[in-house]
Amino acid sequence: MTCSLLARATTASSRACFHSQPFQSQSNGFATFRGKRAGIFIPRVCSRKYESTATASAVTPSVALQENIANAPAPTGVPAGNLPLDRPSWESIKQMISYPTLRAIIENPYQFKTMTPVQAEVAQLLPGLALPPESTSNDVSTCPRDLLVKAKTGTGKTFAFLIPAIEARVNAIHAWGKQAVRDAGLVSDKHLEAQARRQFTREHVGTLIISPTRELATQIANTAIKLTHHHKDFEVRLFYGGSSKRMQMRDFMKGRRDIVVATPGRLRDLLQSEPEVAKGISKCKMVIFDEADMLLDMGFRDDIDAIMSYLPPKSERQTFLFSATLSRTVRQVAQTVLAQGHKFIDVVPESESPVHAHVPQYHTVLPTPSQQIPHLLRLLAHDQLTNSGKSKVLLFLPTTRMTQLFATLTRELSKAVLPAGAHTKVYEIHSKRTQDSRIAASDAFRADNSGASILVSSDVSARGVDYPGVTRVIQLGIPAATEQYIHRVGRTGRQGSTVGRGDLVLLPWEIGFLSWQLNEVPLKPVTSDELARQVQDLAAHYDADPQAVFKGVPIKLHDARGRPMRGGPRMYDAPLSPRLSSEEINNSIAALLKHIDEEAIKETFASLLGYYIPKSPELRIQKGNILAGCRSWATEACGLPTPPYVSDGFLQRMGLNDGRTKHFGKSYRDPRSSARPVNSWETRGKQNKRSFENPRGNFRRDEQLDDNDPSGNVDEYRGARYGRERPEPRKEWGRDNDRSGGVDEYRGARYGREKPKREWAHPSDPSGDTEEYRGSRHGRENRPHREWSRDGPHRENSSRGFSNR
């Protein structure tokens, strides 16, 4: 039955269409999982109603580790513990891992024979690395539990951490079932043991793998599914943003939780909103951080700290941290999440470049921005001519808007310029596309066998994602960091492949990044004129003998029934030399730029400003030079008639100012004067008070004050200093019955007149008049004080009593 289903799945795989599920497609009523390599599909019989989006089932019975070893064939090859240093075989660790895992590696679906260095280093720690901590085996006491691994990209790091994770889960399930039987006071009870195992797998998360991007998380989940193909009922769950949270939670609740692969943002969201996820993660015994340096570079440090708060303490879990580089931030995180006695594995010697040495790398500094698009087209044509029938190019750009623009340019210009012409397949991946379309484009490029394919991508495909057969990586503009350049180049020449090349294309003002940030990378210079001559020579060679260029390339234009083939490499239409001439390339570019929306170019220009201006310290140039360079790019490379307008507010937000004010270069201005041109004396004496008629309390020069306004008018306080006599003040203040008197009442001899005698409103006031308290100090004799007594209202007493002064 299983064999017949496998045959049906293989036959129908070519007709299977891509659905929105993370890593599967449906055909003939059952699911077929899209694997890491093209053409490999793993069938799973299941109900359509409850089909899981991230589940791997197997076709062999489940057995414990010891039973697997007993039933496996006799071990051959190198004994355990004596692994050779150069490329040990997988069969040499047959006694260290379970037979279903080994079968998936050496037979179906992978058929691998030897290990990579990082896989060999981790395999030496098995089986002790995968045994439960409470095991009595000597391997547990001597083997470290936590790992910090530094390895290049494309060296098999995914296998290095997935194999211990799978083996640890198998051993934990087996140990839990045995412990349940012992707790029941029994020696053996298969029914109770199976029930305990089933409950354990549905409540406890086995391994949590945290990945920085959706694409890398999907790839890890696919690899885990294929690697557990022969383990019965082994399931993988996938949590990432951009897809239905309800569907992900449905699969998580109804199935097993052997391996959970997640991105930090979605996982933190689920931990805070779904108690069942937090409960399962709290019992997780193994945590793996893949591409740890990228996790930190993308700003996931806070998310990582929040996730770690839900996990068991370091003493109760295992933690693996894999990274291509070990920056200071990575070491800080390692000290936080790893146990004190963790093991450090470094398969990148200090004397060796972090980039693959066998991948030739070139850089080009263009003399003018107008040569950027022609140089890019020549690089693509050069790859199609040097890798005829198998060209596969990854084009990286710094921003999303630029990725959208150049995807359109490449798609349209390839029809008229490139050797493959209209048969060139151009794919596009960036953050503006939906998750379903990104998965579809990634899978289509991975499985493309047309011999002339291009993937235009932002940094979502820069790290970890495996695209087999990539022949060239082109980077247009500077990467975000030196590590990003390393990971981009690592998309080609993977798994020891000798086919691959890297090209870095820079504008004149970007040369600082090459001099200061990539000084340790083995980059060779190539000029635009030199590349143009190479392309012309290759085109002339193809025109002379096309069959010699495609020698050894299987070309099938029709299938067995005589129908035209849609896929597969095709020979180029000769002659190519006229099509690849400089004049023809420039004419094609000029004709296309006339139809490009200017707003799209302006939006790309704004995105470049936002990307490059913060990088002025890395480029070692001023921000003003970056602005001028981006403006010249918009006019010379993209054909805008005038440079895009940039507002002063935008430049200030970008930090593009030198501290000059708006008065710089103008004539001298009195700093005491106000903004509006008025006389300096006009507002003197004005009281900043509010009234009911004018709550704001300010007046214009031609505005008259209210007659009842107690503040008076302007001329009231103007004196001889301004060339005129002081006018007579107003006699009355405010209302007629105001008891405060007039202004002259309080003007004394100091102002040229005698101070008037003050009169009280009530003559019967016992305090007396004002003259009663004026003494010799003011020019007259003291008068006796009045004293209140019990006998009468008051009497004179100059010596003692209570004075009313």
Tab-separated table of N, CA and C in Angstrom, residues 318-435:
chain	number	residue	atom	x	y	z
A	318	GLN	N	19.159	22.008	27.553
A	318	GLN	CA	20.325	22.094	26.693
A	318	GLN	C	20.152	23.264	25.733
A	319	THR	N	21.256	23.947	25.423
A	319	THR	CA	21.213	25.100	24.535
A	319	THR	C	22.351	24.992	23.535
A	320	PHE	N	22.008	25.088	22.245
A	320	PHE	CA	22.989	25.127	21.164
A	320	PHE	C	22.909	26.507	20.517
A	321	LEU	N	24.056	27.097	20.288
A	321	LEU	CA	24.120	28.409	19.649
A	321	LEU	C	25.052	28.296	18.445
A	322	PHE	N	24.490	28.430	17.236
A	322	PHE	CA	25.246	28.307	15.990
A	322	PHE	C	25.333	29.680	15.330
A	323	SER	N	26.533	30.020	14.861
A	323	SER	CA	26.736	31.326	14.248
A	323	SER	C	27.912	31.251	13.289
A	324	ALA	N	27.852	32.073	12.249
A	324	ALA	CA	28.962	32.146	11.296
A	324	ALA	C	30.049	33.081	11.778
A	325	THR	N	29.701	34.058	12.600
A	325	THR	CA	30.675	34.989	13.182
A	325	THR	C	30.405	35.101	14.671
A	326	LEU	N	31.440	35.471	15.406
A	326	LEU	CA	31.320	35.634	16.858
A	326	LEU	C	31.680	37.067	17.212
A	327	SER	N	30.693	37.923	17.147
A	327	SER	CA	30.890	39.309	17.544
A	327	SER	C	30.785	39.433	19.059
A	328	ARG	N	30.981	40.635	19.542
A	328	ARG	CA	30.905	40.859	20.986
A	328	ARG	C	29.494	40.621	21.515
A	329	THR	N	28.481	41.019	20.742
A	329	THR	CA	27.106	40.797	21.187
A	329	THR	C	26.766	39.311	21.229
A	330	VAL	N	27.304	38.542	20.272
A	330	VAL	CA	27.056	37.101	20.288
A	330	VAL	C	27.677	36.476	21.525
A	331	ARG	N	28.873	36.905	21.899
A	331	ARG	CA	29.509	36.363	23.105
A	331	ARG	C	28.725	36.737	24.362
A	332	GLN	N	28.158	37.944	24.368
A	332	GLN	CA	27.359	38.348	25.527
A	332	GLN	C	26.118	37.464	25.662
A	333	VAL	N	25.458	37.193	24.561
A	333	VAL	CA	24.288	36.323	24.612
A	333	VAL	C	24.687	34.913	25.002
A	334	ALA	N	25.835	34.444	24.522
A	334	ALA	CA	26.301	33.107	24.876
A	334	ALA	C	26.522	32.977	26.374
A	335	GLN	N	27.075	33.999	26.992
A	335	GLN	CA	27.266	33.951	28.446
A	335	GLN	C	25.943	33.932	29.195
A	336	THR	N	24.905	34.489	28.575
A	336	THR	CA	23.601	34.546	29.240
A	336	THR	C	22.831	33.248	29.114
A	337	VAL	N	22.830	32.641	27.924
A	337	VAL	CA	21.963	31.495	27.669
A	337	VAL	C	22.670	30.157	27.829
A	338	LEU	N	24.000	30.118	27.732
A	338	LEU	CA	24.716	28.856	27.805
A	338	LEU	C	25.202	28.593	29.222
A	339	ALA	N	25.333	27.315	29.540
A	339	ALA	CA	25.870	26.923	30.844
A	339	ALA	C	27.354	27.259	30.914
A	340	GLN	N	27.865	27.288	32.122
A	340	GLN	CA	29.242	27.714	32.310
A	340	GLN	C	30.237	26.736	31.670
A	341	GLY	N	29.929	25.459	31.659
A	341	GLY	CA	30.839	24.468	31.108
A	341	GLY	C	30.531	24.092	29.679
A	342	HIS	N	30.026	25.023	28.869
A	342	HIS	CA	29.666	24.694	27.500
A	342	HIS	C	30.921	24.472	26.657
A	343	LYS	N	30.740	23.784	25.548
A	343	LYS	CA	31.846	23.458	24.651
A	343	LYS	C	31.815	24.401	23.455
A	344	PHE	N	32.983	24.911	23.103
A	344	PHE	CA	33.119	25.810	21.958
A	344	PHE	C	33.752	25.041	20.800
A	345	ILE	N	33.044	25.023	19.677
A	345	ILE	CA	33.511	24.337	18.470
A	345	ILE	C	33.733	25.387	17.390
A	346	ASP	N	34.962	25.489	16.927
A	346	ASP	CA	35.320	26.461	15.897
A	346	ASP	C	35.950	25.708	14.738
A	347	VAL	N	35.244	25.678	13.624
A	347	VAL	CA	35.767	25.009	12.430
A	347	VAL	C	36.250	26.023	11.404
A	348	VAL	N	36.418	27.284	11.828
A	348	VAL	CA	36.973	28.327	10.965
A	348	VAL	C	38.284	28.781	11.590
A	349	PRO	N	39.434	28.340	11.108
A	349	PRO	CA	40.707	28.768	11.695
A	349	PRO	C	40.881	30.276	11.593
A	350	GLU	N	41.639	30.819	12.548
A	350	GLU	CA	41.849	32.268	12.568
A	350	GLU	C	42.578	32.760	11.330
A	351	SER	N	43.478	31.966	10.791
A	351	SER	CA	44.239	32.382	9.615
A	351	SER	C	43.442	32.287	8.331
A	352	GLU	N	42.267	31.689	8.370
A	352	GLU	CA	41.459	31.474	7.170
A	352	GLU	C	40.396	32.545	7.065
A	353	SER	N	40.111	32.963	5.844
A	353	SER	CA	39.086	33.972	5.607
A	353	SER	C	37.724	33.415	5.970
A	354	PRO	N	36.836	34.233	6.542
A	354	PRO	CA	35.504	33.739	6.868
A	354	PRO	C	34.673	33.399	5.639
A	355	VAL	N	35.060	33.896	4.470
A	355	VAL	CA	34.360	33.568	3.234
A	355	VAL	C	35.032	32.359	2.611
A	356	HIS	N	34.277	31.591	1.859
A	356	HIS	CA	34.829	30.413	1.207
A	356	HIS	C	35.973	30.825	0.285
A	357	ALA	N	37.154	30.240	0.530
A	357	ALA	CA	38.338	30.635	-0.227
A	357	ALA	C	38.246	30.204	-1.679
A	358	HIS	N	37.487	29.151	-1.971
A	358	HIS	CA	37.422	28.661	-3.342
A	358	HIS	C	36.445	29.438	-4.199
A	359	VAL	N	35.729	30.414	-3.617
A	359	VAL	CA	34.797	31.233	-4.385
A	359	VAL	C	35.517	32.496	-4.840
A	360	PRO	N	35.769	32.678	-6.126
A	360	PRO	CA	36.416	33.914	-6.593
A	360	PRO	C	35.485	35.105	-6.405
A	361	GLN	N	36.058	36.209	-5.936
A	361	GLN	CA	35.273	37.397	-5.617
A	361	GLN	C	35.913	38.609	-6.286
A	362	TYR	N	35.070	39.424	-6.898
A	362	TYR	CA	35.521	40.595	-7.645
A	362	TYR	C	34.721	41.816	-7.211
A	363	HIS	N	35.343	42.965	-7.354
A	363	HIS	CA	34.656	44.224	-7.065
A	363	HIS	C	34.888	45.190	-8.215
A	364	THR	N	33.896	46.033	-8.440
A	364	THR	CA	33.955	47.037	-9.497
A	364	THR	C	33.469	48.358	-8.925
A	365	VAL	N	34.293	49.404	-9.045
A	365	VAL	CA	33.898	50.764	-8.678
A	365	VAL	C	33.609	51.506	-9.972
A	366	LEU	N	32.353	51.779	-10.219
A	366	LEU	CA	31.938	52.386	-11.475
A	366	LEU	C	32.395	53.837	-11.536
A	367	PRO	N	32.836	54.313	-12.687
A	367	PRO	CA	33.249	55.723	-12.784
A	367	PRO	C	32.082	56.692	-12.670
A	368	THR	N	30.913	56.316	-13.208
A	368	THR	CA	29.721	57.167	-13.142
A	368	THR	C	28.505	56.299	-12.864
A	369	PRO	N	27.452	56.863	-12.264
A	369	PRO	CA	26.234	56.069	-12.032
A	369	PRO	C	25.562	55.605	-13.313
A	370	SER	N	25.809	56.262	-14.429
A	370	SER	CA	25.159	55.866	-15.684
A	370	SER	C	25.585	54.477	-16.147
A	371	GLN	N	26.678	53.952	-15.638
A	371	GLN	CA	27.158	52.633	-16.041
A	371	GLN	C	26.669	51.516	-15.128
A	372	GLN	N	25.830	51.821	-14.155
A	372	GLN	CA	25.401	50.792	-13.209
A	372	GLN	C	24.541	49.721	-13.880
A	373	ILE	N	23.488	50.125	-14.577
A	373	ILE	CA	22.599	49.146	-15.220
A	373	ILE	C	23.306	48.408	-16.355
A	374	PRO	N	24.062	49.081	-17.234
A	374	PRO	CA	24.794	48.310	-18.256
A	374	PRO	C	25.777	47.308	-17.666
A	375	HIS	N	26.473	47.677	-16.594
A	375	HIS	CA	27.417	46.739	-15.981
A	375	HIS	C	26.685	45.532	-15.386
A	376	LEU	N	25.518	45.769	-14.779
A	376	LEU	CA	24.739	44.657	-14.241
A	376	LEU	C	24.315	43.704	-15.358
A	377	LEU	N	23.859	44.234	-16.484
A	377	LEU	CA	23.450	43.371	-17.591
A	377	LEU	C	24.624	42.571	-18.142
A	378	ARG	N	25.794	43.171	-18.170
A	378	ARG	CA	26.971	42.435	-18.653
A	378	ARG	C	27.360	41.323	-17.683
A	379	LEU	N	27.194	41.553	-16.378
A	379	LEU	CA	27.477	40.485	-15.416
A	379	LEU	C	26.532	39.310	-15.610
A	380	LEU	N	25.258	39.596	-15.827
A	380	LEU	CA	24.291	38.523	-16.068
A	380	LEU	C	24.591	37.789	-17.369
A	381	ALA	N	24.942	38.537	-18.406
A	381	ALA	CA	25.291	37.897	-19.670
A	381	ALA	C	26.567	37.081	-19.551
A	382	HIS	N	27.523	37.593	-18.779
A	382	HIS	CA	28.783	36.860	-18.569
A	382	HIS	C	28.516	35.530	-17.884
A	383	ASP	N	27.599	35.499	-16.936
A	383	ASP	CA	27.303	34.242	-16.247
A	383	ASP	C	26.573	33.271	-17.162
A	384	GLN	N	25.654	33.760	-17.980
A	384	GLN	CA	24.943	32.865	-18.892
A	384	GLN	C	25.867	32.289	-19.957
A	385	LEU	N	26.935	32.999	-20.315
A	385	LEU	CA	27.868	32.494	-21.315
A	385	LEU	C	28.936	31.582	-20.722
A	386	THR	N	29.328	31.839	-19.465
A	386	THR	CA	30.328	30.976	-18.836
A	386	THR	C	29.707	29.736	-18.188
A	387	ASN	N	28.433	29.808	-17.826
A	387	ASN	CA	27.728	28.661	-17.255
A	387	ASN	C	26.513	28.338	-18.126
A	388	SER	N	26.777	28.020	-19.359
A	388	SER	CA	25.696	27.793	-20.316
A	388	SER	C	24.865	26.595	-19.899
A	389	GLY	N	23.553	26.808	-19.839
A	389	GLY	CA	22.629	25.745	-19.492
A	389	GLY	C	22.460	25.511	-18.013
A	390	LYS	N	23.189	26.222	-17.148
A	390	LYS	CA	23.068	26.032	-15.701
A	390	LYS	C	23.246	27.338	-14.929
A	391	SER	N	23.034	28.462	-15.582
A	391	SER	CA	23.195	29.766	-14.930
A	391	SER	C	22.091	29.983	-13.903
A	392	LYS	N	22.494	30.390	-12.713
A	392	LYS	CA	21.565	30.645	-11.610
A	392	LYS	C	22.166	31.771	-10.771
A	393	VAL	N	21.590	32.965	-10.858
A	393	VAL	CA	22.191	34.172	-10.295
A	393	VAL	C	21.310	34.694	-9.180
A	394	LEU	N	21.957	35.106	-8.077
A	394	LEU	CA	21.302	35.810	-6.972
A	394	LEU	C	21.744	37.265	-7.005
A	395	LEU	N	20.791	38.179	-7.133
A	395	LEU	CA	21.065	39.609	-7.177
A	395	LEU	C	20.535	40.247	-5.902
A	396	PHE	N	21.444	40.790	-5.087
A	396	PHE	CA	21.067	41.416	-3.819
A	396	PHE	C	21.117	42.932	-3.970
A	397	LEU	N	20.117	43.600	-3.399
A	397	LEU	CA	20.047	45.056	-3.393
A	397	LEU	C	19.795	45.547	-1.977
A	398	PRO	N	20.167	46.799	-1.662
A	398	PRO	CA	20.152	47.235	-0.262
A	398	PRO	C	18.771	47.506	0.316
A	399	THR	N	17.813	47.994	-0.488
A	399	THR	CA	16.505	48.366	0.040
A	399	THR	C	15.400	47.637	-0.713
A	400	THR	N	14.208	47.637	-0.128
A	400	THR	CA	13.062	46.986	-0.755
A	400	THR	C	12.633	47.714	-2.019
A	401	ARG	N	12.603	49.063	-1.966
A	401	ARG	CA	12.199	49.825	-3.142
A	401	ARG	C	13.169	49.597	-4.299
A	402	MET	N	14.439	49.535	-4.022
A	402	MET	CA	15.406	49.291	-5.080
A	402	MET	C	15.283	47.872	-5.619
A	403	THR	N	14.927	46.925	-4.753
A	403	THR	CA	14.687	45.560	-5.216
A	403	THR	C	13.503	45.518	-6.176
A	404	GLN	N	12.433	46.219	-5.855
A	404	GLN	CA	11.275	46.263	-6.752
A	404	GLN	C	11.632	46.893	-8.096
A	405	LEU	N	12.385	48.005	-8.042
A	405	LEU	CA	12.740	48.697	-9.279
A	405	LEU	C	13.621	47.837	-10.172
A	406	PHE	N	14.661	47.226	-9.612
A	406	PHE	CA	15.590	46.467	-10.428
A	406	PHE	C	15.020	45.117	-10.844
A	407	ALA	N	14.057	44.602	-10.125
A	407	ALA	CA	13.377	43.400	-10.601
A	407	ALA	C	12.620	43.699	-11.886
A	408	THR	N	11.984	44.852	-11.939
A	408	THR	CA	11.291	45.253	-13.162
A	408	THR	C	12.265	45.507	-14.299
A	409	LEU	N	13.352	46.225	-14.014
A	409	LEU	CA	14.345	46.507	-15.052
A	409	LEU	C	14.966	45.218	-15.593
A	410	THR	N	15.331	44.305	-14.689
A	410	THR	CA	15.962	43.059	-15.125
A	410	THR	C	14.998	42.208	-15.926
A	411	ARG	N	13.755	42.146	-15.503
A	411	ARG	CA	12.770	41.323	-16.199
A	411	ARG	C	12.524	41.827	-17.626
A	412	GLU	N	12.484	43.144	-17.798
A	412	GLU	CA	12.195	43.698	-19.121
A	412	GLU	C	13.438	43.731	-20.007
A	413	LEU	N	14.582	44.089	-19.461
A	413	LEU	CA	15.785	44.202	-20.281
A	413	LEU	C	16.357	42.847	-20.665
A	414	SER	N	16.089	41.818	-19.862
A	414	SER	CA	16.628	40.501	-20.190
A	414	SER	C	16.075	39.977	-21.512
A	415	LYS	N	14.891	40.399	-21.889
A	415	LYS	CA	14.287	39.908	-23.132
A	415	LYS	C	15.043	40.387	-24.365
A	416	ALA	N	15.632	41.596	-24.266
A	416	ALA	CA	16.286	42.169	-25.444
A	416	ALA	C	17.799	42.117	-25.384
A	417	VAL	N	18.383	41.900	-24.197
A	417	VAL	CA	19.823	42.027	-24.057
A	417	VAL	C	20.496	40.705	-23.745
A	418	LEU	N	19.993	39.944	-22.789
A	418	LEU	CA	20.700	38.752	-22.318
A	418	LEU	C	20.695	37.650	-23.372
A	419	PRO	N	21.700	36.761	-23.315
A	419	PRO	CA	21.758	35.680	-24.315
A	419	PRO	C	20.529	34.776	-24.299
A	420	ALA	N	20.012	34.449	-23.108
A	420	ALA	CA	18.828	33.583	-23.037
A	420	ALA	C	17.563	34.287	-23.465
A	421	GLY	N	17.574	35.609	-23.510
A	421	GLY	CA	16.434	36.375	-23.990
A	421	GLY	C	15.191	36.182	-23.144
A	422	ALA	N	14.072	35.930	-23.829
A	422	ALA	CA	12.792	35.793	-23.142
A	422	ALA	C	12.705	34.527	-22.311
A	423	HIS	N	13.633	33.590	-22.476
A	423	HIS	CA	13.629	32.355	-21.685
A	423	HIS	C	14.282	32.544	-20.316
A	424	THR	N	14.778	33.742	-20.032
A	424	THR	CA	15.350	34.017	-18.717
A	424	THR	C	14.229	34.153	-17.691
A	425	LYS	N	14.306	33.406	-16.609
A	425	LYS	CA	13.298	33.454	-15.549
A	425	LYS	C	13.788	34.401	-14.455
A	426	VAL	N	12.990	35.408	-14.152
A	426	VAL	CA	13.338	36.400	-13.133
A	426	VAL	C	12.340	36.274	-11.993
A	427	TYR	N	12.847	36.002	-10.778
A	427	TYR	CA	12.028	35.882	-9.577
A	427	TYR	C	12.328	37.061	-8.657
A	428	GLU	N	11.410	37.320	-7.751
A	428	GLU	CA	11.496	38.526	-6.914
A	428	GLU	C	11.054	38.205	-5.493
A	429	ILE	N	11.894	38.587	-4.519
A	429	ILE	CA	11.587	38.358	-3.105
A	429	ILE	C	11.983	39.608	-2.327
A	430	HIS	N	11.056	40.156	-1.570
A	430	HIS	CA	11.330	41.270	-0.675
A	430	HIS	C	10.183	41.360	0.326
A	431	SER	N	10.302	42.275	1.268
A	431	SER	CA	9.353	42.343	2.379
A	431	SER	C	7.984	42.862	1.968
A	432	LYS	N	7.859	43.511	0.818
A	432	LYS	CA	6.560	44.023	0.382
A	432	LYS	C	5.657	42.940	-0.197
A	433	ARG	N	6.214	41.795	-0.495
A	433	ARG	CA	5.408	40.709	-1.039
A	433	ARG	C	4.818	39.894	0.106
A	434	THR	N	3.719	39.255	-0.161
A	434	THR	CA	3.078	38.432	0.861
A	434	THR	C	3.922	37.189	1.135
A	435	GLN	N	3.664	36.576	2.261
A	435	GLN	CA	4.442	35.388	2.624
A	435	GLN	C	4.210	34.252	1.637
